[in-house]
Amino acid sequence: MTGLAARLLRHRTGPAAATLLALIAGVLILVAMGTLVESGLRFRPEPRLWVTADLVVAHRTVSHTIKEFDGGTTTSAVALPEGGTVDAAVVEEIRRLPGVAAVSGDDRVLIGSPAAVGHGWGTYTFAGRPITAGVPPRADDEVVVDVRLGTAPGDSIDLVVGGTSRSYRVSGTAATGTAAVFFTDAQAARLSAHPGRVDAIGVRVAPGADRGAVRDAVGRLASAADVTTYAGADRGEAEQSANLAARSLLIEVGSAFGGYVILLIVFVVAGTIGLSVRHRRRDLALLRAIAATPGQIRRLLVGEAALLGLVAAVVGAPAGLLAARWVHGELVGRGFVPADFPMTGGLFAVPAAVGTALLVAVLAALLAGRRVAGIKPVEALGEIAVEPRRSGRVRLVAGVLTLVAAGTSGVFTLGGTGSTAALAGAVGMLYLFVIAVALLAPRINAQAARLLTRVLPRIWGVSGYLAAANLRANAQGMATVLTALVLSVGFGGSVWFLQNNLERQTIGQSSTGTLAERVLTAPGGLPANAAGEVRELAGVRAATGVRRTQVVVRSFDGIEPVAAQAVDPLGITATMDLDVREGNLADLGAGTVALSATQASASGWHVGDQAELWLGDGTPSTLRVIAVYGRGLGFADVTLAAETVAGHTAGATDDEILVRAGPDADAALAAWSAAHPGSAVLDAATRTRLIGIDLAIGAWLNRLLIGVLVGYAALAAATTMVLAALARRRELALLRLVGLTRRQIRRMVHVEQAGLLGTSVLIGATIAALTLGAVVNALTGSPIPYVPPLGWVVVLGGATLLALATTVWPVRRLLRIPPIDNIGIKE
């Protein structure tokens, strides 16, 4: 049957090309996304600091176990936002263990300018690299720097640590592969943002010692301190690097959207193949009538689908790899991924994408041809001559249940915080609506046709009457077209605008809630005591230091990191208005926390409750909720007192200082800024504009994913409508033979499209509004989403142009052919 399938494809170039286009695009998207995800999953970081260490003790993740309804348990783990620390006392405990040759605690120091990371010299002794020039640091004012910083032994270098600039003499240079600076151990401990704790501990086992025994002994000490021991190839996991963050990003994006992309491809490919097979029912019925067995029909359809899938793989897989390379370049250029992050060649992504496309194509062909293959040969042509009057009850019940699930999913599936979670939740909710429409499409078409029957003839006369009759007769056959159009309008009108709403709400809340007229910033951060100094300046009424961090909280399905801000509570109500809805923000202090309404709802916390969470370094903390506020997007979902996070963040600087002051304070602020090199005084409008720029850069990846989803949905609508139009050859030829003119037929087709498009737009726009409204309400508390002025014009106008272009052009082409040439064939 494979040879017959190949010959039939050559004579069905239209449907075959449409199906092939859908498969090629599907393989391309799957390969591109799969390559990125595969790169994240296969990445194994190599140790750079702990090259010669046999064991590394560190605290990099926090886990939480929850009990399921069935009695089982599920454990979820997340990477600690601030990296995690280990009690420095553990260093001495490990040093006293038998079999330990050397041990060093790493006091990690964040350097603001030049951007680098500092360590103690004891850490470098585990790097396994000799210094390239000079000698190790012997005094607290000496450092060894990486060659990337462009200095030589004997030079002087200014380093901004903790918001304060200090001058050091370069005693030597080294090649570590990163922008690193090495202080004496004593100086690194003094500069560390978490005194009494170290970032990690490297352990070297003595030659001849029992490595297993030493590892077990170190493991017991680590377990007692609630930290982890890394050995062998896992040592790289203990080092904090941009590559690890990039790996997490790629995996997160893949897990959030990979399933939805596959589901969309299933929609498109299954719909295209299903419609193609449906329009060939006459040919397939004829084969059954001349004694072809059901198995032969199925093998024929499977053969055609498999051949198209293989051709799509040959074209789509290389294109997908090129697309992945382009996306990787964009991710590097926009700062999402380091330039040295290794990308895989799609070793697993390509076979997985090709296999998925082939499986979808084959299953779609089998499902589409099951009715024709199953009927008796003598009944084949009569059975296939008319459309079924209605769909089955099972499909009706499934559609209603899916519709109910979609309608109630907004509150329960959109409880996560953050733009990625919101976008993933919106896509999931949208899919439920679209699946419901796909199941109910025949009945929706039938009801719409009944309503249009009363309207169309009155407006367009004979053409309107014929259009209404066609809509009634083809209610079942046009179900795929309706679903494709609803999918396109739904995607374009919901997830496309979600990012706009997130950015607009974030900027709006930040601008409205910032009462300060001035903002102090510096590239390397500002000293923790700077806010107190600024308060003493002439003309300054209030100053609030703000340090951005993250905390880990429990969610309905595990734990997740959420954005937090640590502030100096003194005068906070004078510099920022968080739109407090319950409680009093003036009560903020050590041992307390304020939450956004979104986070309070997601975690089930209220004013007066004890909120159990983890600070950014993994320290468990129980804080009393003193306020719930509305402007979580503009500021953060969690607001803490600065003293609560002191010693629990990677750095000890404030990101900005909000200053409430009159014009008479400008001179004093300028003088203070001049005394702190690198700092700047911004007005509130400039700060808001910079926030918008940062949001646009961070939202690029979401917009790329949205564009892929919307573009593929539009492709689905286009190919489906072209197939539906080309399948009307015999029908249009018959109408011309009975006396209708080309103009009347074109008008009839236009009226049909107007009716079908109107129904699709109405349903798609309703779904988009419900989805977008539910997500925006969950994130901002406002049920009315923002749509750009030309947004709906673009979506609805695009859908209209798409429908007309993919129907009018094929019909015009068919009408150029003499009707006698088309009357004898079905497609």
JSON list of C-alpha atoms in Angstrom, two decimals, residues 50-241:
[
{"chain": "A", "resi": 50, "resn": "TRP", "atom": "CA", "xyz": [36.96, 22.99, 43.58]},
{"chain": "A", "resi": 51, "resn": "VAL", "atom": "CA", "xyz": [38.92, 21.12, 40.90]},
{"chain": "A", "resi": 52, "resn": "THR", "atom": "CA", "xyz": [41.17, 19.26, 43.37]},
{"chain": "A", "resi": 53, "resn": "ALA", "atom": "CA", "xyz": [38.55, 18.88, 46.09]},
{"chain": "A", "resi": 54, "resn": "ASP", "atom": "CA", "xyz": [37.30, 15.36, 46.71]},
{"chain": "A", "resi": 55, "resn": "LEU", "atom": "CA", "xyz": [34.18, 16.60, 48.50]},
{"chain": "A", "resi": 56, "resn": "VAL", "atom": "CA", "xyz": [32.30, 19.89, 48.57]},
{"chain": "A", "resi": 57, "resn": "VAL", "atom": "CA", "xyz": [29.81, 20.74, 51.31]},
{"chain": "A", "resi": 58, "resn": "ALA", "atom": "CA", "xyz": [27.21, 23.34, 50.32]},
{"chain": "A", "resi": 59, "resn": "HIS", "atom": "CA", "xyz": [23.58, 24.33, 50.71]},
{"chain": "A", "resi": 60, "resn": "ARG", "atom": "CA", "xyz": [22.15, 24.90, 47.24]},
{"chain": "A", "resi": 61, "resn": "THR", "atom": "CA", "xyz": [18.54, 23.67, 47.36]},
{"chain": "A", "resi": 62, "resn": "VAL", "atom": "CA", "xyz": [15.63, 23.51, 49.75]},
{"chain": "A", "resi": 63, "resn": "SER", "atom": "CA", "xyz": [13.05, 20.74, 49.58]},
{"chain": "A", "resi": 64, "resn": "HIS", "atom": "CA", "xyz": [9.60, 20.21, 50.98]},
{"chain": "A", "resi": 65, "resn": "THR", "atom": "CA", "xyz": [7.48, 17.06, 51.19]},
{"chain": "A", "resi": 66, "resn": "ILE", "atom": "CA", "xyz": [3.70, 17.19, 51.00]},
{"chain": "A", "resi": 67, "resn": "LYS", "atom": "CA", "xyz": [1.18, 14.42, 51.55]},
{"chain": "A", "resi": 68, "resn": "GLU", "atom": "CA", "xyz": [-1.20, 13.65, 48.71]},
{"chain": "A", "resi": 69, "resn": "PHE", "atom": "CA", "xyz": [-4.89, 12.79, 49.09]},
{"chain": "A", "resi": 70, "resn": "ASP", "atom": "CA", "xyz": [-4.16, 9.15, 48.32]},
{"chain": "A", "resi": 71, "resn": "GLY", "atom": "CA", "xyz": [-1.73, 8.91, 51.23]},
{"chain": "A", "resi": 72, "resn": "GLY", "atom": "CA", "xyz": [1.44, 9.15, 49.11]},
{"chain": "A", "resi": 73, "resn": "THR", "atom": "CA", "xyz": [4.02, 11.89, 49.36]},
{"chain": "A", "resi": 74, "resn": "THR", "atom": "CA", "xyz": [5.55, 14.26, 46.85]},
{"chain": "A", "resi": 75, "resn": "THR", "atom": "CA", "xyz": [8.84, 16.08, 47.38]},
{"chain": "A", "resi": 76, "resn": "SER", "atom": "CA", "xyz": [9.62, 19.26, 45.51]},
{"chain": "A", "resi": 77, "resn": "ALA", "atom": "CA", "xyz": [12.93, 21.10, 45.55]},
{"chain": "A", "resi": 78, "resn": "VAL", "atom": "CA", "xyz": [14.02, 24.51, 44.30]},
{"chain": "A", "resi": 79, "resn": "ALA", "atom": "CA", "xyz": [17.39, 26.20, 44.01]},
{"chain": "A", "resi": 80, "resn": "LEU", "atom": "CA", "xyz": [18.02, 28.74, 46.74]},
{"chain": "A", "resi": 81, "resn": "PRO", "atom": "CA", "xyz": [17.79, 32.27, 45.27]},
{"chain": "A", "resi": 82, "resn": "GLU", "atom": "CA", "xyz": [20.72, 33.60, 47.33]},
{"chain": "A", "resi": 83, "resn": "GLY", "atom": "CA", "xyz": [22.85, 30.47, 46.96]},
{"chain": "A", "resi": 84, "resn": "GLY", "atom": "CA", "xyz": [22.71, 29.18, 50.53]},
{"chain": "A", "resi": 85, "resn": "THR", "atom": "CA", "xyz": [25.40, 29.15, 53.20]},
{"chain": "A", "resi": 86, "resn": "VAL", "atom": "CA", "xyz": [26.97, 26.74, 55.70]},
{"chain": "A", "resi": 87, "resn": "ASP", "atom": "CA", "xyz": [27.83, 27.42, 59.35]},
{"chain": "A", "resi": 88, "resn": "ALA", "atom": "CA", "xyz": [31.56, 28.24, 59.48]},
{"chain": "A", "resi": 89, "resn": "ALA", "atom": "CA", "xyz": [31.90, 25.99, 62.55]},
{"chain": "A", "resi": 90, "resn": "VAL", "atom": "CA", "xyz": [31.47, 23.00, 60.23]},
{"chain": "A", "resi": 91, "resn": "VAL", "atom": "CA", "xyz": [34.88, 23.82, 58.69]},
{"chain": "A", "resi": 92, "resn": "GLU", "atom": "CA", "xyz": [36.68, 23.12, 61.97]},
{"chain": "A", "resi": 93, "resn": "GLU", "atom": "CA", "xyz": [34.58, 20.03, 62.62]},
{"chain": "A", "resi": 94, "resn": "ILE", "atom": "CA", "xyz": [35.60, 18.59, 59.25]},
{"chain": "A", "resi": 95, "resn": "ARG", "atom": "CA", "xyz": [39.24, 19.58, 59.80]},
{"chain": "A", "resi": 96, "resn": "ARG", "atom": "CA", "xyz": [39.35, 17.40, 62.91]},
{"chain": "A", "resi": 97, "resn": "LEU", "atom": "CA", "xyz": [38.13, 14.29, 61.06]},
{"chain": "A", "resi": 98, "resn": "PRO", "atom": "CA", "xyz": [40.77, 11.59, 60.44]},
{"chain": "A", "resi": 99, "resn": "GLY", "atom": "CA", "xyz": [41.80, 11.25, 56.82]},
{"chain": "A", "resi": 100, "resn": "VAL", "atom": "CA", "xyz": [41.19, 14.91, 55.89]},
{"chain": "A", "resi": 101, "resn": "ALA", "atom": "CA", "xyz": [44.30, 16.45, 54.33]},
{"chain": "A", "resi": 102, "resn": "ALA", "atom": "CA", "xyz": [42.97, 19.95, 53.67]},
{"chain": "A", "resi": 103, "resn": "VAL", "atom": "CA", "xyz": [39.74, 21.86, 54.15]},
{"chain": "A", "resi": 104, "resn": "SER", "atom": "CA", "xyz": [38.76, 25.42, 53.25]},
{"chain": "A", "resi": 105, "resn": "GLY", "atom": "CA", "xyz": [35.59, 27.44, 53.69]},
{"chain": "A", "resi": 106, "resn": "ASP", "atom": "CA", "xyz": [34.77, 29.78, 50.81]},
{"chain": "A", "resi": 107, "resn": "ASP", "atom": "CA", "xyz": [33.77, 33.29, 51.86]},
{"chain": "A", "resi": 108, "resn": "ARG", "atom": "CA", "xyz": [32.11, 34.47, 48.67]},
{"chain": "A", "resi": 109, "resn": "VAL", "atom": "CA", "xyz": [32.24, 38.23, 48.14]},
{"chain": "A", "resi": 110, "resn": "LEU", "atom": "CA", "xyz": [30.15, 40.06, 45.55]},
{"chain": "A", "resi": 111, "resn": "ILE", "atom": "CA", "xyz": [32.11, 42.86, 43.88]},
{"chain": "A", "resi": 112, "resn": "GLY", "atom": "CA", "xyz": [30.05, 45.58, 42.26]},
{"chain": "A", "resi": 113, "resn": "SER", "atom": "CA", "xyz": [32.72, 47.27, 40.19]},
{"chain": "A", "resi": 114, "resn": "PRO", "atom": "CA", "xyz": [34.33, 45.80, 38.24]},
{"chain": "A", "resi": 115, "resn": "ALA", "atom": "CA", "xyz": [31.69, 43.07, 38.16]},
{"chain": "A", "resi": 116, "resn": "ALA", "atom": "CA", "xyz": [33.41, 40.08, 39.74]},
{"chain": "A", "resi": 117, "resn": "VAL", "atom": "CA", "xyz": [33.20, 37.53, 42.54]},
{"chain": "A", "resi": 118, "resn": "GLY", "atom": "CA", "xyz": [35.71, 37.43, 45.37]},
{"chain": "A", "resi": 119, "resn": "HIS", "atom": "CA", "xyz": [37.01, 34.46, 47.38]},
{"chain": "A", "resi": 120, "resn": "GLY", "atom": "CA", "xyz": [39.57, 33.73, 50.04]},
{"chain": "A", "resi": 121, "resn": "TRP", "atom": "CA", "xyz": [43.01, 32.53, 48.97]},
{"chain": "A", "resi": 122, "resn": "GLY", "atom": "CA", "xyz": [42.37, 29.19, 50.65]},
{"chain": "A", "resi": 123, "resn": "THR", "atom": "CA", "xyz": [39.69, 28.51, 48.04]},
{"chain": "A", "resi": 124, "resn": "TYR", "atom": "CA", "xyz": [42.15, 29.11, 45.20]},
{"chain": "A", "resi": 125, "resn": "THR", "atom": "CA", "xyz": [44.42, 26.39, 46.53]},
{"chain": "A", "resi": 126, "resn": "PHE", "atom": "CA", "xyz": [41.69, 23.94, 45.48]},
{"chain": "A", "resi": 127, "resn": "ALA", "atom": "CA", "xyz": [41.52, 25.29, 41.91]},
{"chain": "A", "resi": 128, "resn": "GLY", "atom": "CA", "xyz": [44.48, 23.22, 40.76]},
{"chain": "A", "resi": 129, "resn": "ARG", "atom": "CA", "xyz": [46.02, 26.07, 38.74]},
{"chain": "A", "resi": 130, "resn": "PRO", "atom": "CA", "xyz": [49.27, 27.90, 39.47]},
{"chain": "A", "resi": 131, "resn": "ILE", "atom": "CA", "xyz": [49.10, 31.66, 39.36]},
{"chain": "A", "resi": 132, "resn": "THR", "atom": "CA", "xyz": [50.24, 33.02, 36.01]},
{"chain": "A", "resi": 133, "resn": "ALA", "atom": "CA", "xyz": [52.33, 35.84, 37.47]},
{"chain": "A", "resi": 134, "resn": "GLY", "atom": "CA", "xyz": [53.25, 37.33, 40.83]},
{"chain": "A", "resi": 135, "resn": "VAL", "atom": "CA", "xyz": [52.66, 35.88, 44.28]},
{"chain": "A", "resi": 136, "resn": "PRO", "atom": "CA", "xyz": [49.69, 35.07, 46.53]},
{"chain": "A", "resi": 137, "resn": "PRO", "atom": "CA", "xyz": [48.20, 37.90, 48.63]},
{"chain": "A", "resi": 138, "resn": "ARG", "atom": "CA", "xyz": [50.01, 38.25, 51.98]},
{"chain": "A", "resi": 139, "resn": "ALA", "atom": "CA", "xyz": [48.36, 41.40, 53.35]},
{"chain": "A", "resi": 140, "resn": "ASP", "atom": "CA", "xyz": [44.74, 42.46, 53.57]},
{"chain": "A", "resi": 141, "resn": "ASP", "atom": "CA", "xyz": [45.31, 45.17, 50.95]},
{"chain": "A", "resi": 142, "resn": "GLU", "atom": "CA", "xyz": [46.63, 42.69, 48.36]},
{"chain": "A", "resi": 143, "resn": "VAL", "atom": "CA", "xyz": [44.66, 40.59, 45.86]},
{"chain": "A", "resi": 144, "resn": "VAL", "atom": "CA", "xyz": [45.19, 38.09, 43.07]},
{"chain": "A", "resi": 145, "resn": "VAL", "atom": "CA", "xyz": [42.92, 38.86, 40.13]},
{"chain": "A", "resi": 146, "resn": "ASP", "atom": "CA", "xyz": [41.86, 36.92, 37.07]},
{"chain": "A", "resi": 147, "resn": "VAL", "atom": "CA", "xyz": [43.58, 37.86, 33.82]},
{"chain": "A", "resi": 148, "resn": "ARG", "atom": "CA", "xyz": [40.17, 38.86, 32.41]},
{"chain": "A", "resi": 149, "resn": "LEU", "atom": "CA", "xyz": [40.25, 42.02, 34.54]},
{"chain": "A", "resi": 150, "resn": "GLY", "atom": "CA", "xyz": [43.26, 43.28, 32.61]},
{"chain": "A", "resi": 151, "resn": "THR", "atom": "CA", "xyz": [45.71, 44.05, 35.39]},
{"chain": "A", "resi": 152, "resn": "ALA", "atom": "CA", "xyz": [49.30, 43.03, 36.13]},
{"chain": "A", "resi": 153, "resn": "PRO", "atom": "CA", "xyz": [51.26, 42.43, 39.35]},
{"chain": "A", "resi": 154, "resn": "GLY", "atom": "CA", "xyz": [52.08, 45.71, 41.03]},
{"chain": "A", "resi": 155, "resn": "ASP", "atom": "CA", "xyz": [49.05, 47.54, 39.62]},
{"chain": "A", "resi": 156, "resn": "SER", "atom": "CA", "xyz": [46.45, 49.17, 41.81]},
{"chain": "A", "resi": 157, "resn": "ILE", "atom": "CA", "xyz": [42.79, 48.19, 41.44]},
{"chain": "A", "resi": 158, "resn": "ASP", "atom": "CA", "xyz": [39.69, 49.79, 42.96]},
{"chain": "A", "resi": 159, "resn": "LEU", "atom": "CA", "xyz": [37.02, 47.32, 44.05]},
{"chain": "A", "resi": 160, "resn": "VAL", "atom": "CA", "xyz": [33.50, 48.26, 45.14]},
{"chain": "A", "resi": 161, "resn": "VAL", "atom": "CA", "xyz": [32.44, 45.84, 47.88]},
{"chain": "A", "resi": 162, "resn": "GLY", "atom": "CA", "xyz": [29.38, 46.43, 50.01]},
{"chain": "A", "resi": 163, "resn": "GLY", "atom": "CA", "xyz": [28.80, 49.72, 48.20]},
{"chain": "A", "resi": 164, "resn": "THR", "atom": "CA", "xyz": [32.19, 51.08, 49.32]},
{"chain": "A", "resi": 165, "resn": "SER", "atom": "CA", "xyz": [35.21, 51.50, 47.07]},
{"chain": "A", "resi": 166, "resn": "ARG", "atom": "CA", "xyz": [38.56, 50.20, 48.35]},
{"chain": "A", "resi": 167, "resn": "SER", "atom": "CA", "xyz": [41.95, 50.24, 46.68]},
{"chain": "A", "resi": 168, "resn": "TYR", "atom": "CA", "xyz": [44.06, 47.06, 46.53]},
{"chain": "A", "resi": 169, "resn": "ARG", "atom": "CA", "xyz": [47.50, 46.20, 45.17]},
{"chain": "A", "resi": 170, "resn": "VAL", "atom": "CA", "xyz": [47.56, 43.37, 42.65]},
{"chain": "A", "resi": 171, "resn": "SER", "atom": "CA", "xyz": [50.08, 40.86, 43.97]},
{"chain": "A", "resi": 172, "resn": "GLY", "atom": "CA", "xyz": [49.45, 38.31, 41.22]},
{"chain": "A", "resi": 173, "resn": "THR", "atom": "CA", "xyz": [47.24, 37.21, 38.33]},
{"chain": "A", "resi": 174, "resn": "ALA", "atom": "CA", "xyz": [45.55, 33.88, 37.63]},
{"chain": "A", "resi": 175, "resn": "ALA", "atom": "CA", "xyz": [43.54, 32.22, 34.87]},
{"chain": "A", "resi": 176, "resn": "THR", "atom": "CA", "xyz": [40.38, 30.85, 36.49]},
{"chain": "A", "resi": 177, "resn": "GLY", "atom": "CA", "xyz": [38.00, 31.14, 33.55]},
{"chain": "A", "resi": 178, "resn": "THR", "atom": "CA", "xyz": [35.79, 33.64, 35.40]},
{"chain": "A", "resi": 179, "resn": "ALA", "atom": "CA", "xyz": [36.04, 37.24, 36.58]},
{"chain": "A", "resi": 180, "resn": "ALA", "atom": "CA", "xyz": [37.37, 36.40, 40.04]},
{"chain": "A", "resi": 181, "resn": "VAL", "atom": "CA", "xyz": [39.35, 38.18, 42.75]},
{"chain": "A", "resi": 182, "resn": "PHE", "atom": "CA", "xyz": [41.16, 36.42, 45.61]},
{"chain": "A", "resi": 183, "resn": "PHE", "atom": "CA", "xyz": [41.70, 38.15, 48.96]},
{"chain": "A", "resi": 184, "resn": "THR", "atom": "CA", "xyz": [43.47, 36.85, 52.01]},
{"chain": "A", "resi": 185, "resn": "ASP", "atom": "CA", "xyz": [41.20, 34.49, 53.96]},
{"chain": "A", "resi": 186, "resn": "ALA", "atom": "CA", "xyz": [40.85, 37.00, 56.80]},
{"chain": "A", "resi": 187, "resn": "GLN", "atom": "CA", "xyz": [39.91, 39.85, 54.46]},
{"chain": "A", "resi": 188, "resn": "ALA", "atom": "CA", "xyz": [37.37, 37.71, 52.57]},
{"chain": "A", "resi": 189, "resn": "ALA", "atom": "CA", "xyz": [35.73, 36.77, 55.87]},
{"chain": "A", "resi": 190, "resn": "ARG", "atom": "CA", "xyz": [35.47, 40.45, 56.83]},
{"chain": "A", "resi": 191, "resn": "LEU", "atom": "CA", "xyz": [33.99, 41.44, 53.45]},
{"chain": "A", "resi": 192, "resn": "SER", "atom": "CA", "xyz": [31.48, 38.58, 53.38]},
{"chain": "A", "resi": 193, "resn": "ALA", "atom": "CA", "xyz": [27.79, 39.55, 53.57]},
{"chain": "A", "resi": 194, "resn": "HIS", "atom": "CA", "xyz": [27.11, 36.64, 55.95]},
{"chain": "A", "resi": 195, "resn": "PRO", "atom": "CA", "xyz": [29.61, 36.68, 58.84]},
{"chain": "A", "resi": 196, "resn": "GLY", "atom": "CA", "xyz": [30.00, 33.38, 60.63]},
{"chain": "A", "resi": 197, "resn": "ARG", "atom": "CA", "xyz": [28.88, 31.44, 57.59]},
{"chain": "A", "resi": 198, "resn": "VAL", "atom": "CA", "xyz": [30.64, 30.31, 54.40]},
{"chain": "A", "resi": 199, "resn": "ASP", "atom": "CA", "xyz": [29.37, 29.76, 50.90]},
{"chain": "A", "resi": 200, "resn": "ALA", "atom": "CA", "xyz": [30.83, 26.24, 50.57]},
{"chain": "A", "resi": 201, "resn": "ILE", "atom": "CA", "xyz": [33.48, 23.99, 52.08]},
{"chain": "A", "resi": 202, "resn": "GLY", "atom": "CA", "xyz": [36.08, 22.14, 50.03]},
{"chain": "A", "resi": 203, "resn": "VAL", "atom": "CA", "xyz": [37.59, 18.92, 51.41]},
{"chain": "A", "resi": 204, "resn": "ARG", "atom": "CA", "xyz": [40.67, 17.06, 50.17]},
{"chain": "A", "resi": 205, "resn": "VAL", "atom": "CA", "xyz": [41.20, 13.49, 51.39]},
{"chain": "A", "resi": 206, "resn": "ALA", "atom": "CA", "xyz": [44.69, 12.50, 52.51]},
{"chain": "A", "resi": 207, "resn": "PRO", "atom": "CA", "xyz": [46.56, 10.02, 50.29]},
{"chain": "A", "resi": 208, "resn": "GLY", "atom": "CA", "xyz": [46.00, 6.46, 51.46]},
{"chain": "A", "resi": 209, "resn": "ALA", "atom": "CA", "xyz": [42.99, 7.35, 53.59]},
{"chain": "A", "resi": 210, "resn": "ASP", "atom": "CA", "xyz": [39.72, 5.45, 53.30]},
{"chain": "A", "resi": 211, "resn": "ARG", "atom": "CA", "xyz": [37.79, 7.75, 50.97]},
{"chain": "A", "resi": 212, "resn": "GLY", "atom": "CA", "xyz": [34.48, 6.05, 51.67]},
{"chain": "A", "resi": 213, "resn": "ALA", "atom": "CA", "xyz": [34.92, 6.46, 55.42]},
{"chain": "A", "resi": 214, "resn": "VAL", "atom": "CA", "xyz": [35.88, 10.12, 55.09]},
{"chain": "A", "resi": 215, "resn": "ARG", "atom": "CA", "xyz": [32.93, 10.75, 52.81]},
{"chain": "A", "resi": 216, "resn": "ASP", "atom": "CA", "xyz": [30.55, 9.11, 55.27]},
{"chain": "A", "resi": 217, "resn": "ALA", "atom": "CA", "xyz": [31.96, 11.11, 58.16]},
{"chain": "A", "resi": 218, "resn": "VAL", "atom": "CA", "xyz": [31.69, 14.39, 56.25]},
{"chain": "A", "resi": 219, "resn": "GLY", "atom": "CA", "xyz": [28.19, 13.41, 55.14]},
{"chain": "A", "resi": 220, "resn": "ARG", "atom": "CA", "xyz": [27.08, 12.93, 58.73]},
{"chain": "A", "resi": 221, "resn": "LEU", "atom": "CA", "xyz": [28.35, 16.37, 59.70]},
{"chain": "A", "resi": 222, "resn": "ALA", "atom": "CA", "xyz": [26.69, 17.87, 56.64]},
{"chain": "A", "resi": 223, "resn": "SER", "atom": "CA", "xyz": [23.36, 16.18, 57.43]},
{"chain": "A", "resi": 224, "resn": "ALA", "atom": "CA", "xyz": [23.50, 17.46, 61.00]},
{"chain": "A", "resi": 225, "resn": "ALA", "atom": "CA", "xyz": [23.95, 20.99, 59.61]},
{"chain": "A", "resi": 226, "resn": "ASP", "atom": "CA", "xyz": [21.10, 20.38, 57.09]},
{"chain": "A", "resi": 227, "resn": "VAL", "atom": "CA", "xyz": [23.38, 20.82, 54.09]},
{"chain": "A", "resi": 228, "resn": "THR", "atom": "CA", "xyz": [24.54, 18.57, 51.23]},
{"chain": "A", "resi": 229, "resn": "THR", "atom": "CA", "xyz": [27.78, 16.81, 50.32]},
{"chain": "A", "resi": 230, "resn": "TYR", "atom": "CA", "xyz": [28.78, 16.80, 46.64]},
{"chain": "A", "resi": 231, "resn": "ALA", "atom": "CA", "xyz": [31.37, 14.41, 45.23]},
{"chain": "A", "resi": 232, "resn": "GLY", "atom": "CA", "xyz": [32.77, 13.39, 41.87]},
{"chain": "A", "resi": 233, "resn": "ALA", "atom": "CA", "xyz": [31.01, 14.90, 38.86]},
{"chain": "A", "resi": 234, "resn": "ASP", "atom": "CA", "xyz": [28.46, 16.59, 41.13]},
{"chain": "A", "resi": 235, "resn": "ARG", "atom": "CA", "xyz": [31.06, 19.01, 42.55]},
{"chain": "A", "resi": 236, "resn": "GLY", "atom": "CA", "xyz": [30.21, 21.52, 39.85]},
{"chain": "A", "resi": 237, "resn": "GLU", "atom": "CA", "xyz": [26.65, 21.66, 41.19]},
{"chain": "A", "resi": 238, "resn": "ALA", "atom": "CA", "xyz": [28.00, 23.20, 44.38]},
{"chain": "A", "resi": 239, "resn": "GLU", "atom": "CA", "xyz": [29.44, 26.21, 42.56]},
{"chain": "A", "resi": 240, "resn": "GLN", "atom": "CA", "xyz": [27.20, 29.17, 41.85]},
{"chain": "A", "resi": 241, "resn": "SER", "atom": "CA", "xyz": [27.50, 30.16, 38.21]}
]
